[in-house]
Every structure is written in structure tokens, then in C-alpha cells.
Short mmCIF file of C-alpha atoms in Angstrom, two decimals:
data_model
loop_
_atom_site.label_atom_id
_atom_site.label_comp_id
_atom_site.label_asym_id
_atom_site.label_seq_id
_atom_site.Cartn_x
_atom_site.Cartn_y
_atom_site.Cartn_z
CA MET A 1 4.38 -142.15 -97.64
CA LYS A 2 6.11 -141.94 -94.34
CA LYS A 3 4.73 -140.49 -91.17
CA LEU A 4 6.53 -139.05 -88.21
CA ILE A 5 7.18 -141.59 -85.48
CA TYR A 6 6.94 -140.49 -81.87
CA LEU A 7 10.45 -140.17 -80.69
CA ILE A 8 12.30 -141.28 -77.65
CA LEU A 9 14.33 -139.74 -74.92
CA THR A 10 18.08 -139.96 -74.72
CA ILE A 11 19.48 -142.86 -72.74
CA SER A 12 21.26 -140.41 -70.47
CA LEU A 13 18.02 -139.15 -68.91
CA LEU A 14 18.02 -140.03 -65.23
CA SER A 15 14.66 -138.51 -64.32
CA PHE A 16 11.34 -137.91 -66.01
CA ALA A 17 12.78 -135.31 -68.34
CA CYS A 18 10.97 -136.13 -71.58
CA SER A 19 13.03 -133.81 -73.74
CA GLU A 20 12.34 -132.53 -77.22
CA ASP A 21 14.05 -135.70 -78.48
CA TYR A 22 10.55 -137.17 -78.15
CA LEU A 23 9.91 -135.52 -81.52
CA GLU A 24 13.33 -136.14 -83.01
CA ARG A 25 14.27 -139.81 -82.56
CA ASN A 26 12.70 -142.98 -83.79
CA SER A 27 10.48 -144.92 -81.38
CA LEU A 28 11.94 -148.40 -81.48
CA THR A 29 9.05 -150.81 -81.18
CA GLN A 30 10.72 -153.96 -82.42
CA LEU A 31 13.17 -154.67 -79.59
CA ALA A 32 13.10 -158.18 -78.13
CA GLU A 33 11.02 -158.31 -74.96
CA GLY A 34 13.77 -160.11 -73.08
CA ASN A 35 16.15 -157.20 -73.56
CA PHE A 36 13.61 -154.46 -72.97
CA TRP A 37 11.51 -153.04 -70.13
CA GLN A 38 14.50 -153.04 -67.81
CA ASN A 39 14.50 -149.41 -66.65
CA GLU A 40 12.86 -146.02 -66.88
CA GLN A 41 14.35 -145.22 -70.27
CA ASP A 42 12.87 -148.43 -71.68
CA ALA A 43 9.49 -147.42 -70.29
CA LEU A 44 9.73 -144.00 -71.93
CA LEU A 45 10.62 -145.63 -75.22
CA GLY A 46 7.73 -148.05 -74.89
CA ILE A 47 5.06 -145.43 -74.28
CA ASN A 48 6.29 -143.39 -77.23
CA GLY A 49 5.35 -146.39 -79.32
CA ILE A 50 1.77 -145.96 -78.07
CA TYR A 51 1.71 -142.25 -78.93
CA GLU A 52 2.98 -143.23 -82.37
CA VAL A 53 -0.30 -145.03 -83.11
CA LEU A 54 -2.10 -141.69 -82.87
CA GLN A 55 -0.19 -140.70 -86.01
CA ASP A 56 -1.67 -143.47 -88.14
CA ARG A 57 -3.44 -142.16 -91.21
CA VAL A 58 -6.79 -143.48 -89.96
CA MET A 59 -6.18 -141.80 -86.61
CA TYR A 60 -4.96 -138.18 -86.66
CA SER A 61 -2.61 -137.90 -89.63
CA GLY A 62 -5.03 -138.53 -92.45
CA ASN A 63 -3.80 -139.19 -95.97
CA LEU A 64 -2.92 -136.92 -98.84
CA ASN A 65 -6.27 -136.85 -100.59
CA GLY A 66 -8.16 -136.58 -97.32
CA THR A 67 -10.03 -139.86 -97.42
CA ALA A 68 -9.14 -141.19 -93.99
CA GLY A 69 -8.38 -140.05 -90.48
CA LEU A 70 -10.24 -138.46 -87.58
CA PRO A 71 -9.68 -134.92 -88.95
CA GLN A 72 -11.97 -135.94 -91.82
CA HIS A 73 -14.82 -137.29 -89.68
CA ASP A 74 -16.96 -134.20 -90.24
CA SER A 75 -17.71 -135.91 -93.57
CA PHE A 76 -19.75 -138.54 -91.70
CA ALA A 77 -22.33 -135.79 -91.12
CA ASP A 78 -23.13 -132.47 -92.83
CA ASN A 79 -20.03 -130.28 -92.47
CA THR A 80 -17.88 -131.60 -95.30
CA PHE A 81 -18.18 -133.52 -98.53
CA ASN A 82 -15.95 -136.52 -99.15
CA ASN A 83 -17.01 -138.85 -101.91
CA TYR A 84 -13.79 -140.72 -102.57
CA LYS A 85 -15.01 -144.04 -103.97
CA PHE A 86 -12.48 -146.37 -102.39
CA GLU A 87 -12.20 -145.51 -98.72
CA GLY A 88 -13.79 -142.12 -98.16
CA PRO A 89 -16.66 -141.36 -95.76
CA GLY A 90 -18.93 -140.89 -98.77
CA ASN A 91 -19.22 -144.67 -99.04
CA PHE A 92 -20.67 -144.73 -95.54
CA VAL A 93 -22.93 -141.70 -95.97
CA GLU A 94 -24.32 -142.86 -99.31
CA GLY A 95 -24.99 -146.37 -98.03
CA ARG A 96 -22.34 -148.21 -100.03
CA ALA A 97 -20.34 -149.43 -97.03
CA ASP A 98 -20.61 -152.99 -95.76
CA PRO A 99 -18.56 -154.93 -93.18
CA SER A 100 -15.78 -155.37 -95.75
CA TYR A 101 -15.36 -151.58 -96.07
CA ASP A 102 -11.63 -150.84 -95.88
CA PHE A 103 -12.06 -147.94 -93.50
CA PHE A 104 -13.81 -150.05 -90.86
CA ASN A 105 -10.95 -152.53 -90.94
CA SER A 106 -8.18 -149.90 -90.86
CA PHE A 107 -9.76 -147.91 -88.02
CA TRP A 108 -10.48 -151.00 -85.91
CA ALA A 109 -6.96 -152.36 -86.44
CA SER A 110 -5.33 -149.07 -85.50
CA LEU A 111 -7.36 -148.75 -82.30
CA TYR A 112 -6.54 -152.27 -81.16
CA ARG A 113 -2.90 -151.83 -82.11
CA GLY A 114 -2.79 -148.91 -79.69
CA ILE A 115 -4.63 -150.89 -77.03
CA GLY A 116 -2.26 -153.83 -77.44
CA ARG A 117 0.78 -151.62 -77.02
CA ALA A 118 -0.78 -150.00 -73.97
CA ASN A 119 -1.56 -153.34 -72.36
CA ASN A 120 1.98 -154.53 -72.98
CA ALA A 121 3.43 -151.34 -71.55
CA LEU A 122 1.35 -151.46 -68.37
CA GLU A 123 2.26 -155.05 -67.66
CA ASN A 124 5.96 -154.43 -68.14
CA ILE A 125 6.25 -151.05 -66.43
CA GLU A 126 4.75 -152.60 -63.32
CA ASN A 127 7.53 -155.20 -63.35
CA ILE A 128 10.51 -152.85 -63.74
CA PRO A 129 12.72 -153.21 -60.65
CA ALA A 130 12.15 -150.39 -58.17
CA GLU A 131 15.82 -149.41 -58.22
CA ASN A 132 15.62 -148.78 -61.99
CA ILE A 133 12.70 -146.36 -62.06
CA ASP A 134 11.71 -143.36 -59.97
CA ALA A 135 8.42 -144.10 -58.18
CA ALA A 136 6.80 -140.76 -59.02
CA ASN A 137 7.85 -140.99 -62.66
CA LYS A 138 6.50 -144.53 -62.80
CA ASP A 139 3.08 -143.27 -61.72
CA ILE A 140 3.17 -140.58 -64.42
CA LEU A 141 4.13 -143.07 -67.09
CA ILE A 142 1.31 -145.39 -66.05
CA GLY A 143 -1.06 -142.42 -66.08
CA GLN A 144 -0.08 -141.61 -69.65
CA VAL A 145 -0.64 -145.18 -70.76
CA LYS A 146 -4.06 -145.29 -69.11
CA PHE A 147 -5.02 -142.03 -70.82
CA LEU A 148 -3.96 -143.34 -74.22
CA ARG A 149 -5.73 -146.65 -73.73
CA ALA A 150 -8.88 -144.77 -72.73
CA LEU A 151 -8.60 -142.60 -75.85
CA PHE A 152 -8.52 -145.67 -78.07
CA TYR A 153 -11.49 -147.18 -76.25
CA PHE A 154 -13.32 -143.84 -76.46
CA HIS A 155 -13.28 -144.09 -80.24
CA LEU A 156 -14.39 -147.72 -80.11
CA ALA A 157 -17.28 -146.76 -77.84
CA VAL A 158 -18.44 -143.84 -79.99
CA TYR A 159 -18.09 -145.50 -83.38
CA PHE A 160 -18.45 -149.26 -82.79
CA GLU A 161 -20.24 -149.21 -79.39
CA ASP A 162 -20.01 -152.89 -78.37
CA ALA A 163 -16.49 -154.24 -78.84
CA PRO A 164 -13.97 -156.55 -77.15
CA LEU A 165 -12.63 -155.13 -73.90
CA ILE A 166 -9.02 -156.29 -73.77
CA THR A 167 -7.02 -155.11 -70.77
CA GLU A 168 -4.06 -157.50 -70.75
CA PHE A 169 -1.42 -158.38 -73.28
CA GLN A 170 -2.69 -161.40 -75.21
CA THR A 171 -1.07 -164.48 -76.60
CA LEU A 172 -2.37 -165.95 -79.84
CA GLU A 173 -4.23 -168.58 -77.85
CA GLU A 174 -6.11 -165.84 -75.98
CA ALA A 175 -7.12 -163.90 -79.08
CA TYR A 176 -10.60 -165.39 -79.55
CA VAL A 177 -12.40 -162.79 -77.47
CA THR A 178 -16.07 -161.90 -77.23
CA LYS A 179 -17.61 -158.44 -77.21
CA ALA A 180 -18.14 -156.42 -74.07
CA THR A 181 -21.26 -154.30 -73.72
CA TYR A 182 -21.18 -150.56 -74.17
CA SER A 183 -21.87 -150.16 -70.44
CA GLU A 184 -18.81 -152.24 -69.58
CA ILE A 185 -16.61 -150.24 -71.94
CA ARG A 186 -18.01 -146.99 -70.57
CA ALA A 187 -17.21 -147.95 -66.99
CA PHE A 188 -13.70 -148.95 -68.00
CA ILE A 189 -13.01 -145.65 -69.82
CA GLU A 190 -14.27 -143.62 -66.88
CA GLN A 191 -12.11 -145.56 -64.43
CA GLU A 192 -9.01 -145.27 -66.64
CA LEU A 193 -9.35 -141.52 -67.03
CA ARG A 194 -9.98 -140.89 -63.35
CA GLU A 195 -6.93 -142.93 -62.41
CA ALA A 196 -4.87 -141.12 -65.04
CA ALA A 197 -6.01 -137.68 -63.90
CA ALA A 198 -5.05 -138.51 -60.32
CA VAL A 199 -1.36 -138.97 -61.19
CA LEU A 200 -0.67 -136.91 -64.31
CA PRO A 201 0.96 -133.49 -63.93
CA VAL A 202 -0.79 -130.25 -64.83
CA SER A 203 1.96 -129.42 -67.32
CA TYR A 204 5.43 -130.32 -68.55
CA PRO A 205 8.34 -128.11 -69.62
CA ALA A 206 7.94 -126.72 -73.14
CA SER A 207 10.40 -129.26 -74.52
CA GLN A 208 8.10 -132.05 -73.32
CA PHE A 209 4.87 -130.55 -74.67
CA GLY A 210 2.53 -133.16 -76.09
CA TYR A 211 2.53 -135.77 -73.36
CA ALA A 212 -0.81 -136.37 -71.66
CA THR A 213 -1.57 -134.09 -68.72
CA ARG A 214 -4.20 -133.96 -66.00
CA GLY A 215 -6.17 -131.54 -68.18
CA ALA A 216 -6.07 -133.99 -71.07
CA ALA A 217 -7.49 -136.80 -68.93
CA LEU A 218 -10.19 -134.58 -67.43
CA GLY A 219 -11.01 -133.12 -70.85
CA LEU A 220 -11.47 -136.51 -72.49
CA LEU A 221 -13.54 -137.66 -69.53
CA ALA A 222 -15.73 -134.55 -69.82
CA ARG A 223 -16.21 -135.23 -73.53
CA PHE A 224 -17.21 -138.82 -72.81
CA GLU A 225 -19.59 -137.83 -70.01
CA LEU A 226 -21.18 -135.28 -72.35
CA TYR A 227 -21.65 -138.04 -74.91
CA ASN A 228 -23.41 -140.10 -72.23
CA GLY A 229 -25.60 -137.24 -71.03
CA ASN A 230 -24.04 -137.03 -67.57
CA PHE A 231 -24.33 -133.25 -67.50
CA GLN A 232 -23.63 -132.50 -63.85
CA GLU A 233 -20.41 -134.47 -64.05
CA VAL A 234 -19.42 -132.43 -67.11
CA VAL A 235 -19.99 -129.28 -65.07
CA ASN A 236 -17.80 -130.66 -62.29
CA LEU A 237 -15.02 -131.78 -64.62
CA THR A 238 -14.91 -128.57 -66.65
CA SER A 239 -14.80 -126.56 -63.45
CA GLU A 240 -11.65 -128.44 -62.49
CA ILE A 241 -10.11 -127.92 -65.94
CA MET A 242 -10.82 -124.19 -65.79
CA GLY A 243 -8.61 -124.01 -62.72
CA LEU A 244 -5.58 -125.50 -64.49
CA GLY A 245 -4.40 -122.38 -66.31
CA TYR A 246 -5.78 -122.80 -69.83
CA SER A 247 -6.99 -119.81 -71.85
CA LEU A 248 -8.19 -118.97 -75.35
CA HIS A 249 -5.61 -118.11 -77.99
CA PRO A 250 -6.07 -114.43 -78.88
CA ASP A 251 -6.35 -115.00 -82.65
CA TYR A 252 -8.63 -117.77 -83.94
CA GLY A 253 -7.22 -117.57 -87.45
CA GLN A 254 -3.65 -118.06 -86.27
CA LEU A 255 -4.48 -120.84 -83.83
CA PHE A 256 -4.38 -123.55 -86.49
CA THR A 257 -0.77 -122.95 -87.48
CA GLU A 258 2.53 -124.34 -86.29
CA ASN A 259 3.27 -121.05 -84.52
CA ALA A 260 0.42 -121.67 -82.06
CA GLU A 261 1.02 -125.33 -81.30
CA GLN A 262 1.92 -124.66 -77.67
CA SER A 263 -0.82 -122.11 -77.09
CA PRO A 264 -2.43 -122.21 -73.62
CA GLU A 265 -5.62 -123.17 -75.46
CA ILE A 266 -4.26 -126.62 -76.33
CA VAL A 267 -5.32 -129.24 -73.80
CA PHE A 268 -4.11 -132.24 -75.80
CA SER A 269 -2.67 -132.54 -79.28
CA VAL A 270 -1.05 -135.14 -81.50
CA ARG A 271 2.40 -133.84 -82.40
CA PHE A 272 4.02 -133.89 -85.83
CA ILE A 273 7.09 -132.41 -87.49
CA GLN A 274 7.88 -131.69 -91.12
CA ASP A 275 11.31 -132.13 -92.63
CA GLN A 276 12.99 -132.73 -95.95
CA SER A 277 12.33 -136.45 -95.58
CA ASP A 278 8.58 -135.82 -95.77
CA ASN A 279 7.85 -136.96 -92.23
CA GLY A 280 4.72 -135.62 -90.63
CA GLU A 281 0.98 -135.37 -91.09
CA THR A 282 -1.08 -135.05 -94.25
CA PHE A 283 -4.27 -133.32 -93.11
CA SER A 284 -2.70 -129.89 -93.79
CA SER A 285 -1.39 -130.69 -97.27
CA THR A 286 -2.62 -129.41 -100.62
CA PHE A 287 -2.99 -131.60 -103.66
CA LEU A 288 -3.52 -131.10 -107.38
CA GLY A 289 -4.10 -127.37 -107.10
CA ILE A 290 -6.92 -127.76 -104.58
CA PRO A 291 -6.66 -127.03 -100.83
CA LYS A 292 -7.92 -130.53 -100.03
CA VAL A 293 -8.83 -132.62 -103.00
CA ASN A 294 -11.50 -134.83 -101.41
CA VAL A 295 -12.58 -132.87 -98.32
CA GLN A 296 -14.64 -129.77 -99.00
CA PRO A 297 -16.93 -127.59 -96.86
CA MET A 298 -20.60 -128.17 -97.62
CA PRO A 299 -22.78 -125.19 -98.61
CA ASN A 300 -25.03 -125.72 -95.57
CA MET A 301 -21.94 -125.47 -93.37
CA VAL A 302 -20.95 -122.17 -94.99
CA ASP A 303 -24.48 -120.86 -94.50
CA ALA A 304 -24.43 -121.81 -90.80
CA TYR A 305 -21.93 -119.04 -89.99
CA LEU A 306 -23.76 -115.96 -88.74
CA ALA A 307 -23.48 -112.50 -90.19
CA ILE A 308 -21.12 -110.13 -88.40
CA ASP A 309 -24.08 -108.60 -86.55
CA GLY A 310 -24.75 -111.97 -84.92
CA LEU A 311 -27.89 -112.72 -86.90
CA PRO A 312 -28.48 -115.69 -89.22
CA ILE A 313 -27.86 -114.79 -92.85
CA SER A 314 -31.59 -115.25 -93.51
CA GLU A 315 -32.31 -112.38 -91.10
CA SER A 316 -29.33 -110.04 -91.36
CA PRO A 317 -29.54 -106.92 -93.57
CA LEU A 318 -25.75 -107.14 -93.89
CA TYR A 319 -25.74 -110.42 -95.77
CA ASP A 320 -25.02 -110.20 -99.49
CA PRO A 321 -25.79 -113.44 -101.38
CA ALA A 322 -23.57 -112.21 -104.21
CA ASN A 323 -20.62 -112.00 -101.80
CA ARG A 324 -21.19 -114.76 -99.28
CA LYS A 325 -18.00 -114.16 -97.28
CA ALA A 326 -18.60 -110.43 -96.71
CA ASN A 327 -19.89 -109.26 -93.32
CA ARG A 328 -19.75 -112.74 -91.83
CA ASP A 329 -18.41 -114.35 -88.67
CA PRO A 330 -14.61 -113.98 -89.08
CA ARG A 331 -14.20 -117.69 -88.38
CA LEU A 332 -15.67 -118.34 -91.82
CA ARG A 333 -12.73 -116.64 -93.56
CA SER A 334 -10.34 -118.50 -91.28
CA SER A 335 -11.88 -121.88 -92.10
CA VAL A 336 -13.13 -121.80 -95.71
CA TYR A 337 -11.63 -120.79 -99.04
CA PHE A 338 -13.90 -118.97 -101.48
CA GLN A 339 -13.27 -118.71 -105.19
CA GLY A 340 -10.47 -116.23 -105.81
CA ASP A 341 -8.88 -116.53 -102.37
CA ILE A 342 -5.11 -117.02 -102.50
CA PHE A 343 -4.32 -120.39 -101.00
CA LEU A 344 -0.68 -120.85 -102.04
CA LYS A 345 0.88 -117.51 -101.20
CA TYR A 346 4.35 -118.16 -102.55
CA LEU A 347 2.86 -118.98 -105.96
CA ASN A 348 0.13 -116.33 -105.65
CA ARG A 349 -2.23 -119.13 -106.64
CA PRO A 350 -5.95 -118.45 -106.19
CA PHE A 351 -8.51 -121.09 -105.35
CA GLY A 352 -10.58 -121.61 -108.48
CA GLY A 353 -13.69 -123.01 -106.85
CA ASN A 354 -12.92 -126.26 -108.66
CA THR A 355 -14.48 -128.57 -106.09
CA ALA A 356 -17.85 -130.28 -105.97
CA THR A 357 -19.09 -127.82 -103.34
CA LYS A 358 -17.29 -124.77 -104.83
CA PHE A 359 -15.58 -124.21 -101.46
CA GLY A 360 -12.14 -125.18 -100.20
CA LEU A 361 -11.04 -126.30 -96.75
CA LYS A 362 -8.80 -123.67 -95.14
CA LYS A 363 -8.55 -124.56 -91.46
CA TYR A 364 -5.20 -126.27 -90.81
CA ILE A 365 -4.19 -126.03 -94.50
CA ARG A 366 -0.65 -124.79 -95.20
CA ASP A 367 -0.74 -121.73 -97.43
CA ASP A 368 2.93 -120.71 -97.44
CA VAL A 369 5.89 -123.09 -97.31
CA SER A 370 8.28 -121.33 -99.69
CA ASP A 371 10.76 -120.43 -96.97
CA GLN A 372 11.05 -124.10 -95.96
CA GLY A 373 11.78 -125.51 -99.40
CA ILE A 374 9.20 -128.22 -98.84
CA ASN A 375 6.48 -129.28 -101.25
CA PRO A 376 3.07 -128.06 -100.01
CA GLY A 377 1.66 -131.42 -101.05
CA ALA A 378 4.10 -133.29 -98.83
CA PRO A 379 3.37 -134.30 -95.23
CA GLY A 380 3.57 -131.40 -92.81
CA GLY A 381 4.37 -130.49 -89.24
CA GLN A 382 1.06 -129.17 -87.96
CA ASP A 383 -0.06 -130.67 -84.65
CA PHE A 384 -3.66 -131.82 -84.54
CA TYR A 385 -5.62 -130.44 -81.59
CA VAL A 386 -7.62 -133.26 -80.04
CA ILE A 387 -8.92 -131.17 -77.12
CA ARG A 388 -8.72 -127.41 -76.80
CA TYR A 389 -9.98 -124.99 -74.19
CA ALA A 390 -12.73 -123.56 -76.41
CA ASP A 391 -14.26 -127.03 -76.50
CA VAL A 392 -14.03 -127.23 -72.71
CA LEU A 393 -16.00 -123.98 -72.44
CA LEU A 394 -18.57 -125.23 -74.95
CA MET A 395 -18.95 -128.57 -73.17
CA ARG A 396 -19.57 -126.68 -69.95
CA ALA A 397 -22.05 -124.34 -71.65
CA GLU A 398 -24.01 -127.27 -73.04
CA ALA A 399 -24.06 -129.15 -69.75
CA LEU A 400 -25.20 -126.06 -67.85
CA THR A 401 -27.94 -125.44 -70.40
CA GLU A 402 -29.14 -129.03 -70.19
CA SER A 403 -29.10 -128.71 -66.39
CA GLY A 404 -31.18 -125.53 -66.46
CA GLN A 405 -28.41 -123.27 -65.13
CA LEU A 406 -28.94 -120.79 -67.95
CA SER A 407 -27.45 -117.60 -66.50
CA GLU A 408 -24.01 -119.21 -66.31
CA VAL A 409 -24.01 -120.05 -70.02
CA TYR A 410 -23.89 -116.51 -71.45
CA PRO A 411 -20.37 -115.58 -70.30
CA LEU A 412 -19.00 -118.89 -71.59
CA LEU A 413 -20.38 -118.35 -75.07
CA ASP A 414 -19.33 -114.71 -74.97
CA GLN A 415 -15.68 -115.62 -74.34
CA ILE A 416 -15.62 -117.62 -77.54
CA ARG A 417 -17.64 -115.18 -79.63
CA VAL A 418 -15.67 -112.11 -78.57
CA ARG A 419 -12.39 -113.88 -79.33
CA ALA A 420 -13.76 -114.52 -82.82
CA GLY A 421 -14.77 -110.88 -83.31
CA MET A 422 -18.50 -111.43 -82.88
CA PRO A 423 -21.02 -109.61 -80.64
CA THR A 424 -22.05 -111.19 -77.35
CA VAL A 425 -25.19 -113.27 -76.99
CA SER A 426 -26.95 -110.62 -74.90
CA GLU A 427 -26.14 -107.89 -77.44
CA VAL A 428 -27.94 -109.87 -80.14
CA ASN A 429 -30.46 -112.08 -78.36
CA GLY A 430 -30.95 -110.51 -74.94
CA THR A 431 -30.69 -112.34 -71.64
CA ASP A 432 -34.08 -114.09 -71.43
CA LEU A 433 -33.60 -116.95 -73.84
CA SER A 434 -35.46 -120.16 -73.13
CA GLN A 435 -33.56 -123.36 -72.47
CA GLU A 436 -34.34 -124.58 -76.00
CA GLU A 437 -33.24 -121.30 -77.59
CA LEU A 438 -30.01 -121.22 -75.63
CA LEU A 439 -29.28 -124.86 -76.45
CA ASP A 440 -29.71 -124.07 -80.15
CA LEU A 441 -27.13 -121.29 -79.78
CA VAL A 442 -24.72 -123.63 -78.01
CA LYS A 443 -25.10 -126.21 -80.77
CA LEU A 444 -24.49 -123.59 -83.44
CA GLU A 445 -21.46 -122.26 -81.60
CA ARG A 446 -20.03 -125.78 -81.40
CA ARG A 447 -20.57 -126.24 -85.11
CA VAL A 448 -18.77 -123.10 -86.27
CA GLU A 449 -16.07 -122.96 -83.57
CA LEU A 450 -15.10 -126.63 -83.98
CA ALA A 451 -15.77 -126.91 -87.71
CA PHE A 452 -13.55 -129.37 -89.59
CA GLU A 453 -11.95 -130.70 -86.39
CA GLY A 454 -13.57 -134.13 -86.65
CA LEU A 455 -16.21 -133.69 -83.94
CA ARG A 456 -19.38 -133.13 -85.97
CA PHE A 457 -20.43 -136.79 -86.16
CA PHE A 458 -19.75 -137.12 -82.43
CA ASP A 459 -22.09 -134.19 -81.79
CA VAL A 460 -25.02 -135.04 -84.06
CA LYS A 461 -24.98 -138.66 -82.94
CA ARG A 462 -25.25 -137.83 -79.25
CA TRP A 463 -27.93 -135.21 -80.01
CA GLY A 464 -29.96 -137.77 -81.95
CA GLU A 465 -29.67 -135.60 -85.06
CA VAL A 466 -27.82 -137.80 -87.55
CA GLU A 467 -30.90 -138.10 -89.76
CA GLU A 468 -31.34 -134.32 -89.82
CA ALA A 469 -27.66 -133.88 -90.69
CA TYR A 470 -28.03 -136.29 -93.61
CA ALA A 471 -31.07 -134.35 -94.81
CA ARG A 472 -29.15 -131.07 -94.77
CA ALA A 473 -26.30 -132.65 -96.70
CA ALA A 474 -28.71 -134.18 -99.22
CA ALA A 475 -30.39 -130.81 -99.79
CA ASP A 476 -27.13 -129.12 -100.76
CA PRO A 477 -26.52 -128.57 -104.48
CA VAL A 478 -23.58 -130.96 -104.59
CA GLY A 479 -23.37 -133.71 -107.11
CA PRO A 480 -23.12 -136.51 -107.53
CA TYR A 481 -23.77 -136.95 -103.81
CA ASN A 482 -26.76 -138.73 -102.33
CA PRO A 483 -26.60 -139.13 -98.55
CA GLU A 484 -28.93 -141.91 -97.46
CA TYR A 485 -29.91 -142.25 -93.82
CA ARG A 486 -30.18 -145.95 -93.01
CA GLY A 487 -31.15 -145.86 -89.36
CA ARG A 488 -28.62 -147.43 -87.03
CA LYS A 489 -26.35 -148.30 -89.96
CA SER A 490 -25.71 -144.57 -90.29
CA GLU A 491 -24.83 -144.22 -86.61
CA VAL A 492 -22.62 -147.18 -85.75
CA PHE A 493 -19.74 -148.79 -87.61
CA ALA A 494 -19.69 -152.46 -88.54
CA ILE A 495 -17.18 -154.81 -87.00
CA PRO A 496 -14.83 -155.61 -89.89
CA LEU A 497 -15.64 -158.78 -91.79
CA SER A 498 -12.01 -159.87 -91.55
CA GLU A 499 -12.28 -159.82 -87.74
CA LEU A 500 -15.45 -161.90 -87.78
CA ASP A 501 -13.84 -164.42 -90.13
CA ALA A 502 -10.79 -164.72 -87.89
CA ASN A 503 -12.65 -164.97 -84.58
CA PRO A 504 -15.70 -167.26 -84.30
CA ASN A 505 -16.53 -165.79 -80.88
CA LEU A 506 -17.03 -162.29 -82.28
CA VAL A 507 -20.59 -161.30 -83.21
CA GLN A 508 -21.50 -158.49 -85.63
CA ASN A 509 -23.16 -155.34 -84.30
CA PRO A 510 -26.97 -155.81 -84.55
CA ALA A 511 -27.42 -152.96 -87.04
CA TRP A 512 -25.19 -154.78 -89.51
CA ASP A 513 -26.48 -158.35 -89.08
#
């Protein structure tokens, strides 16, 4: 299966005009070093090779049956079920994974492939003769590379924690590296993102949409500071982002379609296209008559959505257990297929509830491709939203709550709830909530607003709630599925066995010794 490769700019570009060709021409990553990195066009081509790594199946593309990729990482917690026996998250959740687990190896390799390309690009861009590259454009290119390198290290920090910190292009003789501490990696990520934010533009022309911006760098930094509990810095960073012109898309249900890919809500996305050659992503595909054959919403996730009156379903008089989608938060209908829902419109094909959880994944899934003449099971052209403005508002709301600035939280949550068609917090809960009560609302809002976007494990890990998430998943009537919380082994990935075998200086993470 082929994936879209990030595409390059035409050789005729004389300035930093990263045209739409970025999504239409192959990124040539195999050119001889001696003939490359001579001018600005070479630099543009080189950084597109770094963006390309984001489209790996274990990064943001996923694969057809939904067993790999960051879009599927909700399955490492309690939002989705994925029990694919070979590579799926179920191996990790049920305690079958060990350091030879294919997913660990694929994810690690993809991250370091991106880091290696970034290191190579930085070294060579710095050495391009001044007469061959515009100075301002050079700074922007370097800013993009630093952002991308920080994004790869962000995932290493969250999932593997201690890992080698490689900042220069390596020869084979230099490959026997040791691990850096989490603190060292954290400091590096923070520095990279601050330096990137200082030089990246606020926006690009529409034809250049998808390159890293100042908002992207600040947004990723805010996410990382939230992960590390640096709440006042999150408040500061989100305040800056809120001044950059982002806004919520008016229709939540339509946001996760190709028509909304350049919405002012999108802070950073990984871009894809679909064509007759089956280029593109696979997280939006359908397979074997099921919206997503191995990724399914868990019953506890469905029950987490409030009733339309803003009350939990256990308290709302509007909730009907015989019709679980009626009178519910509209985001539920936009995100989950229920039995009988039409999920392939051009075939008028209903979802039969033929999954282990009886629910189907709807968010991002293509439901109508008949006018394109493209198989709905083939790779698609839906961009994946890595950071969006709703998340920025929720990060700010959480940081303010943790900091005790409670009155400022209500309008942030209300923006998101009203967009979804839900009542405001004060209309349902009043304005005198305790810090704990308000934090619970923020956590719930993150869960339903960002459902199936790959952030659930990130959230429950930083909240210290992985064990509780496993318990919720285990309590669901889904079989055969037996989540087993194994302490730190359920919270940190193992360094791949193949890496340990190849490098005698590399030591396994303590949880996996």
C-alpha cells in the first residue's frame, strides 16, 4: 500500500513560496549529498522529506485495518477497542507485549528516521552559501525543521521517556549512543520549540497550508508543558496562541472532512491527498463492511457523552437506554455509528453493529466517495489534525483550573459546548463549582471533544489515571478483551529488542528490565 509523499516546490521558485506543489510532487530523498543542499530549493526539498515521515503508518496515516498509527492511540486507554493479535494496541493493553513487539520497533524507527532527516537538514541548510538562499527564508526553514524534530522527540518523551538524544547527523561509527534522561529531552524539546516559534510565520498563503507555523510551535509547547504540569506556562502560551487569529469551526460534525481541512480551527495538521493511484492516508478508510474493522468505540466511551440537557445519562430524564443516541450530546452522533446508521451513503449501506463493542467509529471516516470513483477502502485524502484550537482552549481551561483561576474557565468551556449544541456550564452546573468539580468537567470535555484523535493515553497518563482507564475498559461487556494494568509497563513503552541487540550502550527502560 502506498502513502502520499510530501511533495516539493518547483525549481523555479525564487522566494519562500511553498506552493501547492508541496502536495503534488514526490519528495526526492535519495539524491547524493554531494549534489544536494546547494540552494534554497534543495532545502525546501529536504524538509519535505522530514514532513513525509509524519505520513508513516505508525505515525499519522495508520493502516487499513486500524492497527497502527497515532490516530489509533485511544486504544491504549479506554476510548476504543483494538484487539488485533499481531500489532494492535490490544497486545499492549492485555499484557502480551514484550520488547520484541512489532509496534515498539516500528514506532521507534519512524521517530528516529524523522530525527535523522531533521539533523541532516539542519547541518546542511546552515552550510548553504548565503547568495543561494534568502536569509529570512533560511530562518523559517530552520524553524520548521526544529518544530518537526521537537515533535518526534515529544512522542519519544511521552511514550518511551528516556531515550537517546541525537542532535547531529551520525556516521555508523557514532551510532552506539546511550540514553538521555527525560529531563534532558524535556529541556531540548522546550528549547527547540521556543526557537522555532521565534522565527516561524503566523500563517502562509492557502496554497502553502500545512507547513509549521508559530501557532503550531506554541501549541505543541503548550501541550508538552501541560504534560509536565507547568500550568502557568500553559496559560501564557495559550494566551499568545489566542491572539494569532484561530477560531472554532462552526460545525463540529463537518470539521473532520476534507472540506474543512483549512478551517481556522486547525493549528497543525498532517496533509494527505487521495487519487486514483491510492495515495493518501488509511485512518479514514472502511474495510470489510465495517467503518473501521479493528478500531471500535468502547461502551464506556459512548456512555461518557452527556445527555442534551448537559446531565450525565445516569441523571438525565431525557436518556432512553433503549435508544442510546437519542437526546445526547450531538458530538456523539458525529463520532460514533450506531446499529442501523448509514455509513456508506452511495450504497445506502447501514452499519450492522457487527463489531465487538457493537459500535462503529465515525469521526474521520469517509461515508460517501461515489462521486470520486475511488474505493472507500482505499487510502484517502483526509488531513489528520494534530493540534486544533479547541484543544488550545481546553489546555488553557485545565491549566487555569489547576492554578485556581476558576472564573476564567467557564467561558472557555462554554465556547466548545455551545459550538457542539450543548448548554453552557453555568446553565447546568451553576457558577460556584469547586476546583475538583470544575477539573472533572474539563477532563470530561477533553474526552468527548477530542475523542478518537489519539490523545486519550496522553491525557490519562499525565493525570495518573491509566489504571482507572484500564478498569473502565475491563468492565465493558466486550469480549474477548481483558485489559491488564501492569504498573509502569502499562505507561511506558519498551525500547525495541532489536535496538538493544544492535547497540551495547543502550539500556532497557527500568519497567521492562
